[in-house]
CSV table of C-alpha atoms and ligand atoms in Angstrom, one decimal:
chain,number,residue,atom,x,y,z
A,1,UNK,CA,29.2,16.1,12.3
A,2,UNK,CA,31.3,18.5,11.1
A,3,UNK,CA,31.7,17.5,7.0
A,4,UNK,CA,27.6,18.5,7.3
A,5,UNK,CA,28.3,21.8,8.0
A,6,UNK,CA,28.2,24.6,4.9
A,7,UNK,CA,30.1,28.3,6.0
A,8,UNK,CA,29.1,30.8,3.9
A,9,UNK,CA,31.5,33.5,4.2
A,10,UNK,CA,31.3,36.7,1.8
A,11,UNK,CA,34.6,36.8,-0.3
A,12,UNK,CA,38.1,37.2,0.8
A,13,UNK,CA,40.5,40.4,0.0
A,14,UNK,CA,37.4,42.6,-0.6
A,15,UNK,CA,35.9,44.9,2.1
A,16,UNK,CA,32.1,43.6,3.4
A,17,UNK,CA,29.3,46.3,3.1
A,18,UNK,CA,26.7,43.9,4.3
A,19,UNK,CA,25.8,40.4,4.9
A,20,UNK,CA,27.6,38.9,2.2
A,21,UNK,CA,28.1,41.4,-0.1
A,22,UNK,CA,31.3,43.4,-0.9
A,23,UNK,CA,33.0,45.9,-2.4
A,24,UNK,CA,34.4,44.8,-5.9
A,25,UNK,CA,35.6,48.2,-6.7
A,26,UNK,CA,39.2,47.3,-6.1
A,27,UNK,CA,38.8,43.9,-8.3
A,28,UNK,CA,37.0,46.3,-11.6
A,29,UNK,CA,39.3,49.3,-10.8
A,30,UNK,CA,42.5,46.3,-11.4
A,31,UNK,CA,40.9,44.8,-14.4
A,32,UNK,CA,40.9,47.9,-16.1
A,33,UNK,CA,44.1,48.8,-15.5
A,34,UNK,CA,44.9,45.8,-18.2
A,35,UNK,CA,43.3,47.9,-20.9
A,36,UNK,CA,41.2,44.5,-21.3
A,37,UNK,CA,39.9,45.2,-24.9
A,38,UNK,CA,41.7,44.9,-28.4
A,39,UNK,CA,44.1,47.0,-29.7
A,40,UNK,CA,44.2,46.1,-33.2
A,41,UNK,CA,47.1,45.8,-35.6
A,42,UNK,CA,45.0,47.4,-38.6
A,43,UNK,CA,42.1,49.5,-38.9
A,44,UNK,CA,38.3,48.0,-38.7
A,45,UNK,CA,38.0,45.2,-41.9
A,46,UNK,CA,34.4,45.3,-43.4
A,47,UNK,CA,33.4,42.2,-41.2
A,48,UNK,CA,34.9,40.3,-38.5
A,49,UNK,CA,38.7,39.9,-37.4
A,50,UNK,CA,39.6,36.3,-38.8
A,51,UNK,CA,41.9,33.8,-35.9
A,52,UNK,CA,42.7,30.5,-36.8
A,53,UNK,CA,41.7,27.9,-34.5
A,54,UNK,CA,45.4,27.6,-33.3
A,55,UNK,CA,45.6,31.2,-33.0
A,56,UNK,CA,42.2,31.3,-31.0
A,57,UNK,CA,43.3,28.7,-28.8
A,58,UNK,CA,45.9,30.5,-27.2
A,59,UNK,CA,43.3,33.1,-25.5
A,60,UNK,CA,40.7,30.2,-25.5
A,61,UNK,CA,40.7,29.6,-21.6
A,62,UNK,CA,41.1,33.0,-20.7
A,63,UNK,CA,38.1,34.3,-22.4
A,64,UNK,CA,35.9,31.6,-20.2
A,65,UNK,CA,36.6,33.8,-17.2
A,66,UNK,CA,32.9,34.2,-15.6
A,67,UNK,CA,34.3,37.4,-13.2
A,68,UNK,CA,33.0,35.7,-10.3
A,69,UNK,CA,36.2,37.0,-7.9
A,70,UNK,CA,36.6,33.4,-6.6
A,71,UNK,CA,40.2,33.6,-7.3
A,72,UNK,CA,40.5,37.0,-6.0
A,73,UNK,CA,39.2,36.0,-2.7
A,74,UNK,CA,42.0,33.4,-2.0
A,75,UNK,CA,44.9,35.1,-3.7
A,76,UNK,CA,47.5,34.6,-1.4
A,77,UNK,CA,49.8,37.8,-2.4
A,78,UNK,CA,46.4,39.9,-2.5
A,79,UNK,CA,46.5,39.3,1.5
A,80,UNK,CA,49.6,41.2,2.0
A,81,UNK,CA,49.5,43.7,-1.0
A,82,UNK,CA,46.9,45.7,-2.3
A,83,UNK,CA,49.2,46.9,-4.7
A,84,UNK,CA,49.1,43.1,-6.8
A,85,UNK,CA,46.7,43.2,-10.1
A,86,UNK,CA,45.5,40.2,-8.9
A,87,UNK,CA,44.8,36.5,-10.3
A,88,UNK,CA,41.2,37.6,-12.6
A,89,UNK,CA,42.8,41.2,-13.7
A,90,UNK,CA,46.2,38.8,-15.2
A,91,UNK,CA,43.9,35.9,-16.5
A,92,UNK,CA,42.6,39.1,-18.4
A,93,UNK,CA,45.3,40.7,-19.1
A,94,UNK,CA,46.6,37.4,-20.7
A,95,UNK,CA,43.3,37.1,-23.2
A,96,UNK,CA,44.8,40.0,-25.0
A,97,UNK,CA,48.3,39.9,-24.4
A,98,UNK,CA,47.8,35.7,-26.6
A,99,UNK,CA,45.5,37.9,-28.8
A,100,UNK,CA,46.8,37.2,-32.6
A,101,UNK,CA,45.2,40.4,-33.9
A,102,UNK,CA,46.4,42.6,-30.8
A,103,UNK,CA,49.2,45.0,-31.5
A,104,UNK,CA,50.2,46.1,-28.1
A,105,UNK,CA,52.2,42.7,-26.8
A,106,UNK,CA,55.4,44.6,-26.2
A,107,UNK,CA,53.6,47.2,-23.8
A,108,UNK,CA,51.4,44.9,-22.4
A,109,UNK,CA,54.2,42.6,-21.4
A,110,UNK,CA,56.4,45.7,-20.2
A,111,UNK,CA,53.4,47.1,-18.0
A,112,UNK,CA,52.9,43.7,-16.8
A,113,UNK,CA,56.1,43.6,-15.4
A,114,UNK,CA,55.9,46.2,-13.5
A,115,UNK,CA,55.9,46.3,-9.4
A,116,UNK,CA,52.1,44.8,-8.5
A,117,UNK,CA,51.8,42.3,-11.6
A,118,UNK,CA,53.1,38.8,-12.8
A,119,UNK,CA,56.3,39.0,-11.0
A,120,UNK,CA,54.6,39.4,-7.8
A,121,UNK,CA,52.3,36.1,-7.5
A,122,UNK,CA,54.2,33.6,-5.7
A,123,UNK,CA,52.7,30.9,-7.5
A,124,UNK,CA,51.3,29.2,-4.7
A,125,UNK,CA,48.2,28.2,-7.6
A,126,UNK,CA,45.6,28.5,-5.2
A,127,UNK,CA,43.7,30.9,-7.9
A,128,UNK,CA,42.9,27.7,-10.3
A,129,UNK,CA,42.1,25.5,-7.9
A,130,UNK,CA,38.9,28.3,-6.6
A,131,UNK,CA,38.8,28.8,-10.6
A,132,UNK,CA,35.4,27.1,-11.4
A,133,UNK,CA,36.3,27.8,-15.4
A,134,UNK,CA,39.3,27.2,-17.4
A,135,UNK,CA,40.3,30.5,-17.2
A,136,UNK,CA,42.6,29.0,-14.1
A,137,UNK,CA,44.5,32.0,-13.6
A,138,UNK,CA,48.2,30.8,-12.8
A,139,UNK,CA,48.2,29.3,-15.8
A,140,UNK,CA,47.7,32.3,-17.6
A,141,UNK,CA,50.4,34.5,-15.5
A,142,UNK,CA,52.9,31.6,-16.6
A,143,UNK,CA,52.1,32.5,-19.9
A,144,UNK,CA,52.7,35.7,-19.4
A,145,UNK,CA,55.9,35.1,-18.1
A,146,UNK,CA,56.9,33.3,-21.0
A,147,UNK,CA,55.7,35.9,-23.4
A,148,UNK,CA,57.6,38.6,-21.4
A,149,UNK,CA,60.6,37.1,-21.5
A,150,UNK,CA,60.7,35.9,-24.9
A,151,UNK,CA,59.9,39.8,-25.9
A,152,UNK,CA,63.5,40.3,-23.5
A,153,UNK,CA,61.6,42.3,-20.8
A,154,UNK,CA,64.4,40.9,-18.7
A,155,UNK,CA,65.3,44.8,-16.7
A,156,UNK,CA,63.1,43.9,-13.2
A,157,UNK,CA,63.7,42.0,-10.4
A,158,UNK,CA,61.4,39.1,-11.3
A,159,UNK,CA,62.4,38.4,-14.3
A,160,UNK,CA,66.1,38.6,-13.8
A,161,UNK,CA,65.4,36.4,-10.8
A,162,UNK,CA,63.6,33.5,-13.0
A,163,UNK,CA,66.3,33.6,-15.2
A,164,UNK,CA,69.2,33.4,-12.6
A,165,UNK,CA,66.9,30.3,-11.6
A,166,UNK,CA,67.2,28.7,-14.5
A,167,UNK,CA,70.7,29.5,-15.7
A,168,UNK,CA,71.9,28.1,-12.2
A,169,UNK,CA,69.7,25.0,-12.7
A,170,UNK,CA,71.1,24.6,-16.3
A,171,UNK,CA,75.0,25.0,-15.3
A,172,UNK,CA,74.8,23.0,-11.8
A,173,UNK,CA,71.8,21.2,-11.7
A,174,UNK,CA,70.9,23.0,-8.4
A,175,UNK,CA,70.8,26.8,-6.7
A,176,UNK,CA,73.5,29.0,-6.1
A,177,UNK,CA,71.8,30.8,-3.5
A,178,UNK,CA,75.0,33.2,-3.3
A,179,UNK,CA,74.6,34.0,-7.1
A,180,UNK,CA,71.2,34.2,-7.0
A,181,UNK,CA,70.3,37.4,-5.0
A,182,UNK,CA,73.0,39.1,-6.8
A,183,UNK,CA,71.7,38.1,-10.0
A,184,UNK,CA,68.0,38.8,-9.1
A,185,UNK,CA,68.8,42.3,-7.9
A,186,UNK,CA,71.1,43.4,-10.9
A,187,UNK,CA,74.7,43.6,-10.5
A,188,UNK,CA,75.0,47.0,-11.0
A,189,UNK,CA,72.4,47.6,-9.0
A,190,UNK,CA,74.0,49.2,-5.8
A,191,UNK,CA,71.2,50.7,-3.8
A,192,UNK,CA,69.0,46.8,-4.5
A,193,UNK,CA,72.3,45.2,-3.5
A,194,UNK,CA,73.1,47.5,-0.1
A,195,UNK,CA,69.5,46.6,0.5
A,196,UNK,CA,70.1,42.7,0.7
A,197,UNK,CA,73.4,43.3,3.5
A,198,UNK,CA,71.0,43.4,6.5
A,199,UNK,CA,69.8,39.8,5.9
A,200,UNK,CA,73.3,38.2,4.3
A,201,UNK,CA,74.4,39.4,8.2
A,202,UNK,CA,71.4,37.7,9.9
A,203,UNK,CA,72.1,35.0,7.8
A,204,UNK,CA,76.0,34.9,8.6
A,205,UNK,CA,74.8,35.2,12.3
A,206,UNK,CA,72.6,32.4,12.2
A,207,UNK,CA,75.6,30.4,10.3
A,208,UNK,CA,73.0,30.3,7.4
A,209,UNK,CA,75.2,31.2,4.7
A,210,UNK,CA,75.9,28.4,1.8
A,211,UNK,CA,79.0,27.8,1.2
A,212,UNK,CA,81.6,30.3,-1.1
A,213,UNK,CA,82.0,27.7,-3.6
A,214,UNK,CA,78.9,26.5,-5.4
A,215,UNK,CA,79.5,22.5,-6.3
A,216,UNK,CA,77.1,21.0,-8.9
A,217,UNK,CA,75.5,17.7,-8.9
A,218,UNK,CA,76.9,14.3,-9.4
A,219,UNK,CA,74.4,14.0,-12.3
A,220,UNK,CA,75.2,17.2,-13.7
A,221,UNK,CA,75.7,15.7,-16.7
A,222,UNK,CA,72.1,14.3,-17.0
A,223,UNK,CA,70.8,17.3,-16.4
A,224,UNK,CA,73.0,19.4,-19.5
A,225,UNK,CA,71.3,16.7,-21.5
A,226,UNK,CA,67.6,17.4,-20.7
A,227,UNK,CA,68.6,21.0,-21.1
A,228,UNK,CA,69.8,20.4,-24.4
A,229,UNK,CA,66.9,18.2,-25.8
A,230,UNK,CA,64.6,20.6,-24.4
A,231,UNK,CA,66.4,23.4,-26.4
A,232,UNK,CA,66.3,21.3,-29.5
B,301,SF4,S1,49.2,31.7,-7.9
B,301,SF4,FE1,49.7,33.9,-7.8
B,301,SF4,S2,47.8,35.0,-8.4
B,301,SF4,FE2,47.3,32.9,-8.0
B,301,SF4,S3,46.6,32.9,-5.8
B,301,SF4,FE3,48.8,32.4,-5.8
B,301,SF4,S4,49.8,34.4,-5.6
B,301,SF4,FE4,47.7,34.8,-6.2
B,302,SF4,S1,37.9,32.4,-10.4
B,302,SF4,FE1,38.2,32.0,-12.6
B,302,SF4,S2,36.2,32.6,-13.5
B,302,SF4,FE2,36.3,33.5,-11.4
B,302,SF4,S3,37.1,35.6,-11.7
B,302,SF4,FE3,38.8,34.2,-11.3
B,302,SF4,S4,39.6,33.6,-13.3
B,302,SF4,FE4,37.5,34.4,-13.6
């Protein structure tokens, strides 16, 4: 029966020396590129950095993060692009960038965004369900996302896409997936926006392209509404 069989396969999206063991130098090498410790706002006190409780539970499920590379294994992203930090290196990255008594939020976010971090997972959340901790790494990059943009890191491509997203949502209650692109790749960003003719053609080709004018929802309305009480 095949539910009685166990596979034991050594991790994914990390070279095999032997058996099952493999070479987590990539997955270290990333998590230090998040400068994972404290950068403090003032120098040492005489005993411990205080948090509140509220404070502590912003970085709470980060810091249960066992580095056990479960998440690493099945990144999705991490299959096609060395390049990404990865799910554990941004659960870590998170731990400091929630960190109260941390003074570097603005750079973290900023270096964050960068090519290869939280703009490049495509949420596909297959990182917390392998999580076997709280530390459930999507989570985290969401957060990060959130932070970034409310610190108006807004000049990349991902971020600039999510809020495109959102302001189309908000104004129409659906995509414009003319706008969008556009929007995404910066208007006045010539070279990004020569980049995206080769596929608009396929596209047109194809008869693919939506149509000129972007229509909004019947229930438009409804949806100005939730936007509203949710920015109340
Ligand atoms: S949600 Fe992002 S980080 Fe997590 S597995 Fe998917 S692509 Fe990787
Ligand atoms: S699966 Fe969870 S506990 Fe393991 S390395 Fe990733 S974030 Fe940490």
């Amino acid at each position: 029966d095949d539910n009685d069989t166990i596979t034991l396969e050594p991790l994914g999206n990390m070279k095999p020396i032997k058996d099952l063991v493999v070479d987590f130098t990539p997955f270290w090498d990333k998590v230090n590129k998040v400068k994972p410790y404290l950068e403090p706002k003032e120098a040492p006190p005489e005993k411990e950095r205080h948090q509140s409780p509220k404070e502590f539970l912003l970085i709470d499920d980060a810091s249960t993060c066992i580095m056990c590379g479960a998440c690493y294994s099945d990144c999705n992203t991490l299959e096609v692009d060395d390049n990404f930090l990865g799910p554990a290196a941004l659960a870590k990255a998170q731990r400091f960038v929630g960190d109260s008594r941390d003074s570097q939020t603005l750079e973290r976010v900023k270096a964050l965004s960068e090519p290869g971090g939280i703009w490049d997972c495509t949420h596909c959340g297959e990182c917390s369900e392998r999580c076997p901790k709280p530390a459930r790494p999507f989570e985290r990059i969401k957060e990060i996302m959130t932070v970034a943009l409310e610190q108006g890191v807004h000049n990349n491509t991902g971020a600039r896409h999510a809020l495109s997203f959102f302001n189309s949502v908000k104004r129409s209650g659906n995509l414009n997936e003319n706008r969008i692109p556009v929007e995404s790749m910066g208007i006045f960003n010539i070279p990004g926006l020569l980049s995206l003719l080769p596929i608009g053609i396929r596209m047109f080709l194809k008869g693919k392209v939506p149509p000129v004018i972007h229509h909004s929802i019947e229930e438009v309305d409804d949806v100005k509404r939730i936007f509203k009480e949710l920015d109340q």
